[in-house]
XYZ file of C-alpha atoms in Angstrom:
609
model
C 24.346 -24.280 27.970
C 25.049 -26.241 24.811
C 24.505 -22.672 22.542
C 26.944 -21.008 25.382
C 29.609 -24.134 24.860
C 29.620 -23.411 20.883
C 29.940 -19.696 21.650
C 32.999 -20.130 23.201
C 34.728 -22.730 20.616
C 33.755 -19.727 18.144
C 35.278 -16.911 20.203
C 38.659 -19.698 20.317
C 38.761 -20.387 17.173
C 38.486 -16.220 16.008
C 41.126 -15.697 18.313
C 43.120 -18.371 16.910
C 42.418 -16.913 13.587
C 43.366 -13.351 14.516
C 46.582 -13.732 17.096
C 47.615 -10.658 16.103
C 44.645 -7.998 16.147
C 44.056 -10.085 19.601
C 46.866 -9.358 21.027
C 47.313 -5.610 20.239
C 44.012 -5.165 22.221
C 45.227 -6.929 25.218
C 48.298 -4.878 25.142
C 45.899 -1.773 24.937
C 43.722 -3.100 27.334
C 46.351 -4.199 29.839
C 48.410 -0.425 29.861
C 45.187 0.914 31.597
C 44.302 -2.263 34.060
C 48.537 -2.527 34.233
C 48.251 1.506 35.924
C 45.455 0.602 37.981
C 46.678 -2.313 39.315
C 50.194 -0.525 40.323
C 47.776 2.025 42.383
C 45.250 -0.812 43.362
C 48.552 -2.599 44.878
C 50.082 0.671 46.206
C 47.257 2.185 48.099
C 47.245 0.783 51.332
C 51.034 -0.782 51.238
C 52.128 0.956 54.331
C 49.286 -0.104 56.245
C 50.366 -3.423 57.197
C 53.731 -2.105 58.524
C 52.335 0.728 60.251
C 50.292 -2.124 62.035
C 53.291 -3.912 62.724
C 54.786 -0.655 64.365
C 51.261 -0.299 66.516
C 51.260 -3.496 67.438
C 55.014 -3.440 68.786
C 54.668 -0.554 70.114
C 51.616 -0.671 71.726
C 50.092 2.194 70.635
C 47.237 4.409 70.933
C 43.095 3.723 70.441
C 42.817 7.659 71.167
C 45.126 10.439 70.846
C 44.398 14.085 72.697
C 46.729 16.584 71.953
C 47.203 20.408 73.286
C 48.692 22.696 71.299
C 49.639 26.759 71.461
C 52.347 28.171 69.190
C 55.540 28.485 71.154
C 55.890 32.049 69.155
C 52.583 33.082 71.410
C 52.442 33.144 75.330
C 49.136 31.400 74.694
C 46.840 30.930 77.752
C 48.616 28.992 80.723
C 46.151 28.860 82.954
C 43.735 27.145 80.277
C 47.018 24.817 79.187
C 46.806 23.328 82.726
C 43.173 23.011 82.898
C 43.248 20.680 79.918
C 45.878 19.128 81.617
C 43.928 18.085 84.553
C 40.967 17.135 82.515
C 43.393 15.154 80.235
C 44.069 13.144 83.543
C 40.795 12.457 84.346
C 40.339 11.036 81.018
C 42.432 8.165 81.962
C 39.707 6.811 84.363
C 37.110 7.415 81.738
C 34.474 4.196 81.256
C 36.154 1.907 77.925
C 39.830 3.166 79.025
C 42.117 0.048 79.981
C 45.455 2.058 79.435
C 47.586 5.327 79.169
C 50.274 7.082 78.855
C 51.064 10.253 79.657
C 50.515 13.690 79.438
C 53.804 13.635 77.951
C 55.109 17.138 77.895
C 56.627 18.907 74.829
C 59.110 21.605 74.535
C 60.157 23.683 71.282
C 63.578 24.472 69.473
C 65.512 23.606 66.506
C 67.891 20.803 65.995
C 70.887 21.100 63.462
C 70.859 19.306 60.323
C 73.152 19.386 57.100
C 74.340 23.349 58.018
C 71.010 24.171 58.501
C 68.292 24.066 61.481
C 64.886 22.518 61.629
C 62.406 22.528 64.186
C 61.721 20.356 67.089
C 60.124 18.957 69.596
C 61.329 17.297 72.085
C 58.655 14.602 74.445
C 59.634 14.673 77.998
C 59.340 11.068 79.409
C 60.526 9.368 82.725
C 62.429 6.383 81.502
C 59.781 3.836 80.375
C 58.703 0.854 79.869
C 55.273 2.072 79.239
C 51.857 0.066 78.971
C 50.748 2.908 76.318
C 53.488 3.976 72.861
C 56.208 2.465 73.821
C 58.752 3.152 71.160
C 60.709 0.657 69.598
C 64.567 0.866 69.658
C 65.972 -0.176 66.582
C 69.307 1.142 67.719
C 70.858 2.070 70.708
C 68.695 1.979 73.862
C 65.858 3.808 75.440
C 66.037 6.771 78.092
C 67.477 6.220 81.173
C 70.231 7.291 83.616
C 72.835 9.473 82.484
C 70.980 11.965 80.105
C 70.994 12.418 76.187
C 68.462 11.582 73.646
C 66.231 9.042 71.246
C 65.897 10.430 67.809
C 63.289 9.057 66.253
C 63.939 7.031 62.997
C 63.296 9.387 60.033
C 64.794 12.539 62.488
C 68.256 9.570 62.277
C 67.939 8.352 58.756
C 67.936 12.384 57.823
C 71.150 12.934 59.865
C 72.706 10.169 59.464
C 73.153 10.506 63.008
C 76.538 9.715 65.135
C 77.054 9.767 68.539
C 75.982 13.319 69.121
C 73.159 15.782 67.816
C 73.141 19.708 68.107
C 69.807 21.135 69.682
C 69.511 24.645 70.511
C 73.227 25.440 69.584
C 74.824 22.377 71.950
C 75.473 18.873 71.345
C 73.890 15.848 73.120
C 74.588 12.240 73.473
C 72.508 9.945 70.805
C 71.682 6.956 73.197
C 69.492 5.330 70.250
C 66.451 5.266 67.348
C 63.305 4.099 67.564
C 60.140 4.207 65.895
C 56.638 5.711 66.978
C 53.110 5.522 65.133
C 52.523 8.505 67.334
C 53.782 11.120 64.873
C 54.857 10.822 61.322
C 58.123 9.875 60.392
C 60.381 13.118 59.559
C 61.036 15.090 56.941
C 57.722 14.427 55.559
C 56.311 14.881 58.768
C 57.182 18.485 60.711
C 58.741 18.983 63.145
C 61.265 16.673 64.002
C 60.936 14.555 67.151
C 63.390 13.526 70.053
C 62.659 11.780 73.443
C 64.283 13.080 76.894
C 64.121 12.657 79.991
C 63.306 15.037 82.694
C 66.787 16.071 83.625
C 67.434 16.672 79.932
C 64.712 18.716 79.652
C 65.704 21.065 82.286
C 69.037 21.914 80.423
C 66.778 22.129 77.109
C 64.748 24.865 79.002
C 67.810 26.869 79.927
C 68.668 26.919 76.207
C 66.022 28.307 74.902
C 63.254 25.514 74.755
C 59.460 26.488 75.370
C 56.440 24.528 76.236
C 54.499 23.949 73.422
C 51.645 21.858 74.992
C 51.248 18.122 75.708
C 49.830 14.471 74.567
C 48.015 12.044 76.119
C 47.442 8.427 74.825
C 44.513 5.950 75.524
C 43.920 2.403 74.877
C 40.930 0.680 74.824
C 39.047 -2.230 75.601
C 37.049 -2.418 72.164
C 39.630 -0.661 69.659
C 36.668 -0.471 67.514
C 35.063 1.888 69.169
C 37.845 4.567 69.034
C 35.360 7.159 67.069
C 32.685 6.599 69.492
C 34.711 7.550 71.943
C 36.362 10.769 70.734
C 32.601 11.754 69.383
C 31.316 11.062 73.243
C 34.366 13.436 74.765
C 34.145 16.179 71.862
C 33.831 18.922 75.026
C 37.485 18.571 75.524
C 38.318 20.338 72.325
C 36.081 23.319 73.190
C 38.175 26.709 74.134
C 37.401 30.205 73.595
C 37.939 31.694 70.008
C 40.163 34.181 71.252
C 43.054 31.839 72.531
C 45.943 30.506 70.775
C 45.674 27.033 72.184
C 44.453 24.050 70.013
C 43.150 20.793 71.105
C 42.510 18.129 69.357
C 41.396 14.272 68.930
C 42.044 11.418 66.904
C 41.714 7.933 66.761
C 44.371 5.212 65.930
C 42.407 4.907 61.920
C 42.868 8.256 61.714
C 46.331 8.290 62.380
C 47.035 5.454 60.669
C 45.316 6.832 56.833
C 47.318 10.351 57.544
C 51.265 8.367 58.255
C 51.743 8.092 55.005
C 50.144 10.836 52.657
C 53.450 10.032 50.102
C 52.307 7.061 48.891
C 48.553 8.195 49.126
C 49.238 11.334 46.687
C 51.503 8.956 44.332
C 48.330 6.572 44.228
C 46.240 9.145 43.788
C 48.207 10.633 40.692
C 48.307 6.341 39.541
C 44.226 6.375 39.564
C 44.431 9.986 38.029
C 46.643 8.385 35.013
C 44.627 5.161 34.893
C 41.253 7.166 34.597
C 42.869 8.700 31.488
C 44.270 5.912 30.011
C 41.181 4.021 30.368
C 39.510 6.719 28.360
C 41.993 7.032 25.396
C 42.176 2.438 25.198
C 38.366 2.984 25.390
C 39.064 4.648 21.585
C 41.961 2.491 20.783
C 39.582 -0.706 22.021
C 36.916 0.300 19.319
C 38.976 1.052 16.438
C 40.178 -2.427 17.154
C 37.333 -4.012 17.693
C 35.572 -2.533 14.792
C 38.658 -3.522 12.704
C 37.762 -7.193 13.860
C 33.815 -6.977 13.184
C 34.399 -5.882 9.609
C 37.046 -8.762 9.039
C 33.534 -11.394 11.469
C 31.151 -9.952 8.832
C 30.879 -12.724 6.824
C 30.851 -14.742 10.037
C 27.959 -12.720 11.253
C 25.897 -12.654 7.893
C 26.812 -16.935 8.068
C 25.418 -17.486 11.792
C 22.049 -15.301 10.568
C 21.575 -17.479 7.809
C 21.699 -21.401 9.526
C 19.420 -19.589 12.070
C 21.442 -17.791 14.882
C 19.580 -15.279 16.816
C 20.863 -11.465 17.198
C 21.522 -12.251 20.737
C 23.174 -15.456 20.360
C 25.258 -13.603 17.508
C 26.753 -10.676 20.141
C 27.146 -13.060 22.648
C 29.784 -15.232 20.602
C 31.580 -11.663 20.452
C 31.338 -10.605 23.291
C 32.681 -14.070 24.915
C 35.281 -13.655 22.197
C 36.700 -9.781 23.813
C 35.332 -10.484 27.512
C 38.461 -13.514 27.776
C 41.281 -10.666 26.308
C 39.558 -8.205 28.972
C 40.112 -11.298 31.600
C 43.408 -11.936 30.506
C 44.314 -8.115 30.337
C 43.170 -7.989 34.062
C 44.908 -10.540 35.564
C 48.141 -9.042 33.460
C 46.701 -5.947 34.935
C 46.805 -7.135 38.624
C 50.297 -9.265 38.414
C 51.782 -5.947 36.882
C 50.470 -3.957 39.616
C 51.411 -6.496 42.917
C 55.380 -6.636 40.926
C 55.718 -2.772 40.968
C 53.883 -1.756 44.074
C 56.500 -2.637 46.437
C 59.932 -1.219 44.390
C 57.484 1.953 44.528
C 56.230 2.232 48.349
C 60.041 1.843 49.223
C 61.026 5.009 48.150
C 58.725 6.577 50.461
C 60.383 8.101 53.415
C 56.771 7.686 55.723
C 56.482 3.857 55.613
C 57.727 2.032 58.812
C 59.185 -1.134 57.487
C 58.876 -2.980 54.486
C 56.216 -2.517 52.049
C 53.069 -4.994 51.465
C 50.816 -4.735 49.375
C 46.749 -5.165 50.619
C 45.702 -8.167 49.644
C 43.503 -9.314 46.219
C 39.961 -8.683 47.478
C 37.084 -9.098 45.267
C 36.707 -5.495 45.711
C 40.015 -4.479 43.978
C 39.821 -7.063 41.311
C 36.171 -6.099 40.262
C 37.717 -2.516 40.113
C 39.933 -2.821 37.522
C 38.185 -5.607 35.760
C 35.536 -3.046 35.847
C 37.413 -0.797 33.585
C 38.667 -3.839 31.252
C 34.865 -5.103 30.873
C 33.530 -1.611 30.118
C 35.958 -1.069 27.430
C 35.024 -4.040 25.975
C 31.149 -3.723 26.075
C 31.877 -0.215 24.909
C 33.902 -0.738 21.857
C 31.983 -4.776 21.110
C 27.844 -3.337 21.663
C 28.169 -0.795 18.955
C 30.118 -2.610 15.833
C 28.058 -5.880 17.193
C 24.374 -4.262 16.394
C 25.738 -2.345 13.460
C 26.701 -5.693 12.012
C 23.813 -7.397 12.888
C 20.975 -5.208 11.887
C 22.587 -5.719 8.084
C 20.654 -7.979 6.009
C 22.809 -11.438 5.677
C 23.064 -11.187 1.943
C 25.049 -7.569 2.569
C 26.890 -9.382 5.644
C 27.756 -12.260 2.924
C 29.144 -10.212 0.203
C 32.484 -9.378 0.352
C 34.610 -5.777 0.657
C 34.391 -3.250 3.759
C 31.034 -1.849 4.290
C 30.814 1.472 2.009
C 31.748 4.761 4.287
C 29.530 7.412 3.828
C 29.237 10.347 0.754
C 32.335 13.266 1.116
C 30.223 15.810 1.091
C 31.174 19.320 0.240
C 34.585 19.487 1.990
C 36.229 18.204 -1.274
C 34.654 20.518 -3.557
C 35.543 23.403 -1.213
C 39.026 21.964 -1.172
C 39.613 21.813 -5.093
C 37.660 25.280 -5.455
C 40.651 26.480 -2.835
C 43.123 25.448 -5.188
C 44.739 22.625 -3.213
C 46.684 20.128 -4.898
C 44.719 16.779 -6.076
C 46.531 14.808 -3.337
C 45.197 17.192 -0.352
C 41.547 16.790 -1.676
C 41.528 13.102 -2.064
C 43.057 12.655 1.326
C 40.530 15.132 2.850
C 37.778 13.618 0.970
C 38.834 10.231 2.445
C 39.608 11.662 6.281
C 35.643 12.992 6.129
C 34.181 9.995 4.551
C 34.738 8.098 8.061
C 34.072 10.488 10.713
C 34.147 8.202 13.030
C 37.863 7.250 12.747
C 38.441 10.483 12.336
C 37.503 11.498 15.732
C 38.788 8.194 17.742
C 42.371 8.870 16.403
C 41.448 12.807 17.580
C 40.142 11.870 20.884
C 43.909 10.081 21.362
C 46.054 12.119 19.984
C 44.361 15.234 22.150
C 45.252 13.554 25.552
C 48.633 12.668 25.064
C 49.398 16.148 23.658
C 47.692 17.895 26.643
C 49.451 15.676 28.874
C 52.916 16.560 27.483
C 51.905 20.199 28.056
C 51.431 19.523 31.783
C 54.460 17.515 31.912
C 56.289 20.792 30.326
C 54.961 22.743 32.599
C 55.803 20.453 35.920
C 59.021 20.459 34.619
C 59.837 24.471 34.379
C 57.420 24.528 37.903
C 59.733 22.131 39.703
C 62.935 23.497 38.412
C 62.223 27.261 39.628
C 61.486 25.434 43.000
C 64.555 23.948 43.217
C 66.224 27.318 42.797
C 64.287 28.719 45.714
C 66.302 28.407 48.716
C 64.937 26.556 51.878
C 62.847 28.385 54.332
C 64.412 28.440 57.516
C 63.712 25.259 59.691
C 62.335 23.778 56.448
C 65.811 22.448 54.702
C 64.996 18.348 55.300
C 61.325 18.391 54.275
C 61.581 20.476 51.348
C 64.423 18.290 50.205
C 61.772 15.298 50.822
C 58.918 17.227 49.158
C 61.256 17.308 46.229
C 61.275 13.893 45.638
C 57.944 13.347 46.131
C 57.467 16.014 43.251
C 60.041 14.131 41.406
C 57.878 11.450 41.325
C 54.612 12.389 40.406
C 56.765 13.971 37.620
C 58.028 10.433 36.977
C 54.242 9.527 36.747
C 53.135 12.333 34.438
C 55.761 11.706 31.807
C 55.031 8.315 31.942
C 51.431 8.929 31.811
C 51.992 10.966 29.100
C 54.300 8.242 27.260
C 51.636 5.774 27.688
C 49.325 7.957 25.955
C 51.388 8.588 23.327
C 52.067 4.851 22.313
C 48.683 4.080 22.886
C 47.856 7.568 20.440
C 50.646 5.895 18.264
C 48.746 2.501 18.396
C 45.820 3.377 17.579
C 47.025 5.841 14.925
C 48.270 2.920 13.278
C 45.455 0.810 13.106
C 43.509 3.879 11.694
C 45.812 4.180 8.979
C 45.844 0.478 8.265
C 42.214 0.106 8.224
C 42.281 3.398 6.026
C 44.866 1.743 3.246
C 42.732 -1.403 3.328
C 39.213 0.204 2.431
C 41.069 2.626 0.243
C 43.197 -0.103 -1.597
C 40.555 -0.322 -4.515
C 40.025 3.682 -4.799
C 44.374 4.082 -4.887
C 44.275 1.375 -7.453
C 41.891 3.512 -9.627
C 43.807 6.242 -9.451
C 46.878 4.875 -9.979
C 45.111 2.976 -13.276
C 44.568 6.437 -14.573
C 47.665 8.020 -14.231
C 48.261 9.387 -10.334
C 51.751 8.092 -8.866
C 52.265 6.354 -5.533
C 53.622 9.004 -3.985
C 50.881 11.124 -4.648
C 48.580 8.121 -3.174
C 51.011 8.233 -0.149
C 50.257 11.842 0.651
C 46.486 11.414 -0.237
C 46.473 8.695 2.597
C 49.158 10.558 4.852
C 46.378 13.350 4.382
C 43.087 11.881 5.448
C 45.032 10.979 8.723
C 46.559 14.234 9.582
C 43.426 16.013 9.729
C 43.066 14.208 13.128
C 46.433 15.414 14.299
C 45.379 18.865 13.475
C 42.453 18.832 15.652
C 44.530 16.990 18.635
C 47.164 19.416 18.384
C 44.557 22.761 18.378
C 42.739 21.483 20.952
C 45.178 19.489 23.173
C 47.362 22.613 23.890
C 44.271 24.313 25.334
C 43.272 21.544 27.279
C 46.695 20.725 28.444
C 47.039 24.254 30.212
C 43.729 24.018 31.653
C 44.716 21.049 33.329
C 47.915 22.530 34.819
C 45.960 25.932 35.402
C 44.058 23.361 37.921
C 47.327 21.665 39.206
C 49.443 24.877 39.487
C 49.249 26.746 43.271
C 49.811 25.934 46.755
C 53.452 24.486 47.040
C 54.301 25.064 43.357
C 55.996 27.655 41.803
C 53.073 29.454 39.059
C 54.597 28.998 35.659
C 53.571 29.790 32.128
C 54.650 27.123 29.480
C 56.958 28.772 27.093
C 55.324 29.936 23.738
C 58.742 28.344 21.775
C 58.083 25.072 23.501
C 54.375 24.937 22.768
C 55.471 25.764 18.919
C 58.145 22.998 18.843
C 55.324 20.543 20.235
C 52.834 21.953 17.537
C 55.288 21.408 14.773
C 56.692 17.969 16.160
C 53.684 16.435 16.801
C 52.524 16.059 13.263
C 55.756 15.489 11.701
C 56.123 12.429 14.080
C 52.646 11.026 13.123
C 53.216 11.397 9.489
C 55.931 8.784 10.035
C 53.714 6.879 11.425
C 50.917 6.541 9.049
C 53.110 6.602 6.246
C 54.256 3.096 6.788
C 50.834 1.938 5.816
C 50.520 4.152 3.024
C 53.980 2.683 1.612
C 53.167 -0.574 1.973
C 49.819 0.035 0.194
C 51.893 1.405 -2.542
C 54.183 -0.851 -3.083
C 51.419 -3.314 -4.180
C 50.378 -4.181 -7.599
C 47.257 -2.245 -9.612
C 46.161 -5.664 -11.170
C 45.116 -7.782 -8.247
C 44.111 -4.799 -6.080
C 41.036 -4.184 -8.841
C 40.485 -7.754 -9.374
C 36.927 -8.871 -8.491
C 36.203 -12.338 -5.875
């Protein structure tokens, strides 16, 4: 305990030293916990108010529904056979409630100039022990006819005092909510509640049966899938009908109301993932960076007697608090955004709250902050401890390792003196070289799937609504507008974290090559040919991000593309402009370095300690 106590002073006092270095790597490290918490926080938002909505409500344990396409005449006789058996149901062992079989009929309802379809639930007026929905406008069914719309079927049409169904308009006698269908658009078709009498005059419009529910509650809601498992006969019928029935229990309703937020979540973890990859190469360049400025500390602790253990320990304590701090940031970040988020979704039934902290979720994304740091600290740490301590105690960077051929090749090629030295240097630390690579290469293939989400989701918006289909392709839009949203922030985040960590690989570049420049500007070579030298060495990694981040990018979206959207082919002008401007843009970038190495006097730069 006492050697654990002087550990940590050590890892204060190194932060202390190095606020700076310390606090780039909790940025880094709290981008990717930051994303993860936002999803951590967002998945399972709606949950809580869909309970809220179940619990008011009183809905279902166990939901069996009958369908047959109103299109087909489907087969009657086996309709009404499920409909007795549905009624026996009700006096099945475990049942302590129902309600219905509700019947439901088939049309369209008008909406914005346009016509989407609908069913309509034929109910005696209630109360009912069994999905009761709640009014949050207007009344229920009763005497004198009309309809309940339910809520997202209202909040669409912005409903007044009448709708049109099947060509005529009817009353609006008030909204409520339901967990026994997903709110509309998102969820197809559109619902309304009438009574008996109404449903005669929907008949002689038009209407047809489309089959019927029936709703259980139980004594042990817990045992919802035992029960559907123990009655799977119901959902037997022969191949060659039309008619499909179907179970479900209240959890399975419940993780299906709100597949919005789910697929936004989803994309959240699907950015975090890569994030956590590229700070995984950002978090060892730093890291690294760190360890060669400890060396001395290291070769010190060896020499009074520390242990190789006890010396990665007081590192690892030292990264393991930024990982703790970037997780908490991490968390905080994600419970702030989660609920602006979930309430753009047009599924959740209420207001938006987010699950709470279990030690579950927290070990999740600490997870990701602790492996970053045990991947970028274990390597540098045993590098710099297997040294002998008189190497560790001698100053200057360790040396990098021999050039090989590649500048020979280079000069024999006839390239100026400035591209050889700065290929000689970009070779001499392979390492670095692949890091800043590895970065660069995800943000560029994620800007190519951005680019080609973008062209994807503007020919969709020029396709024109399929009948019946106006209000939920409008609310599919958004949805795709948002996972958009992610992607080219996804993407952004990837590029300042490419940026970041560019910039740390060309600092840690000018500072090992600050002796060699010196020497060559001793004997005659300008700064600005040691600018490009240095500028050099650091574009050979934007070369290889750029060759193989295009490819990758349109793998990714040849995975993504299909289904709802549009196929697309990224234009060849726009993958030219994002070859050409990637590499202008990080030769600004390193060249700040490069300048300010420059700008410094020969004399001190060659001076010996």
């Amino acid at each position: 305990m006492r050697w654990l106590g002087l550990a940590v002073r050590l890892a204060a006092r190194n932060l202390r030293r190095r606020p700076g270095q310390a606090l780039l790597l909790l940025l880094t490290l709290t981008i990717a916990t930051g994303v993860l918490g936002v999803a951590m926080s967002l998945y399972g938002s709606a949950d809580e108010p869909w309970n809220r909505a179940w619990r008011a409500t009183k809905g279902f344990h166990v939901n069996f529904t009958v369908y047959h396409p109103p299109d087909e005449p489907g087969d009657h006789a086996l309709v009404a056979a499920l409909r007795r058996r549905a009624s026996q149901l009700t006096g099945a062992s475990g049942v302590v409630a129902a309600g219905g079989p509700w019947s439901h009929l088939y049309g369209s309802i008008q909406i914005g100039g346009g016509t989407e379809d609908l069913t309509a639930e034929v109910r005696d007026p209630g109360p009912y022990q069994v999905d009761q929905p709640l009014v949050t406008s207007g009344r229920w069914l009763g005497q004198g006819g009309g309809v309940v719309l339910e809520s997202g079927l209202a909040a669409t049409l912005r409903a007044g005092d009448t709708v049109t169904i099947q060509g005529r308009p009817f009353p609006v006698r008030g909204v409520a909510q339901t967990v026994s269908r997903g709110r509309f658009p998102l969820s197809r078709p559109a619902q309304v509640w009438v009574t008996p009498e109404t449903a005669r005059q929907l008949r002689g419009l038009g209407m047809t049966e489309e089959g019927f529910e029936l709703q259980l509650r139980l004594a042990d809601p817990a045992r919802a899938a035992d029960f559907v498992a123990a009655h799977r006969s119901l959902e037997a019928v022969p191949s060659s009908s039309s008619v499909v029935p179907y179970m479900e229990t209240w959890q399975q309703r419940r993780s299906e109301s709100h597949s919005d937020i789910d697929i936004v979540a989803g994309t959240l973890f699907a950015a975090g993932g890569l994030i956590g990859i590229l700070t995984v190469a950002t978090a060892s360049v730093l890291i690294a960076g760190r360890m060669a400025a400890q060396v001395r500390q290291v070769g010190t602790l060896k020499a009074v007697g520390v242990t190789p253990r006890q010396v990665v320990l007081v590192l690892l304590v030292e990264h393991l608090a930024i990982a703790a701090g970037a997780t908490a940031l991490g968390l905080g970040i994600g419970r702030l955004l989660a609920a602006p988020i979930a309430e753009t979704s047009v599924t959740i039934l209420g207001r938006p709250q987010p699950p709470p902290l279990t030690v579950t979720r927290v070990v999740i994304v600490a997870a990701v902050a602790v492996a970053v740091v045990l991947l970028g600290t274990v390597r540098p740490a045993l590098r710099g401890i297997r040294q002998s301590t008189l190497r560790s105690l001698a100053s200057g960077p360790p040396p990098p390792r021999r050039p090989g051929r590649l500048a020979g090749l280079a000069a024999r090629a006839g390239i100026p003196l400035p591209g050889v030295l700065g290929l000689r240097s970009a070779w001499r630390r392979p390492g670095r070289l692949l890091t800043n690579a590895t970065g660069l290469t995800l943000g560029v293939a994620m800007i190519v799937v951005a680019l080609a989400l973008r062209d994807s989701l503007d020919l969709l918006d020029l396709r024109p609504p399929e009948p019946g289909h106006a209000a939920s392709d409008a609310a599919v839009a958004i949805l795709y507008d948002q996972i958009r949203a992610i992607i080219l922030g996804t993407a952004g985040l990837l590029l300042v974290l490419a940026t970041v960590n560019a910039w740390i690989v060309a600092t840690f570049a000018a500072r090992d090559a600050a002796r060699n420049q010196a020497v060559l500007r001793a004997v005659g070579a300008t700064p600005r040919q040691t600018v490009i030298a240095l500028i050099v060495s650091q574009l050979a990694a934007c070369m290889i991000a750029v060759a193989v981040g295009i490819p990758l990018g349109l793998g990714l979206w040849g995975l993504m593309e299909g289904g709802d959207l549009p196929e697309v082919r990224v234009s060849a002008t726009s993958l030219v402009v994002l070859a050409a401007a990637v590499p202008v843009a990080f030769a600004v970038i390193v060249s700040v370095p490069a300048r300010l190495l420059a700008r410094q006097p020969v004399a001190p730069l060659l001076a010996y300690e």
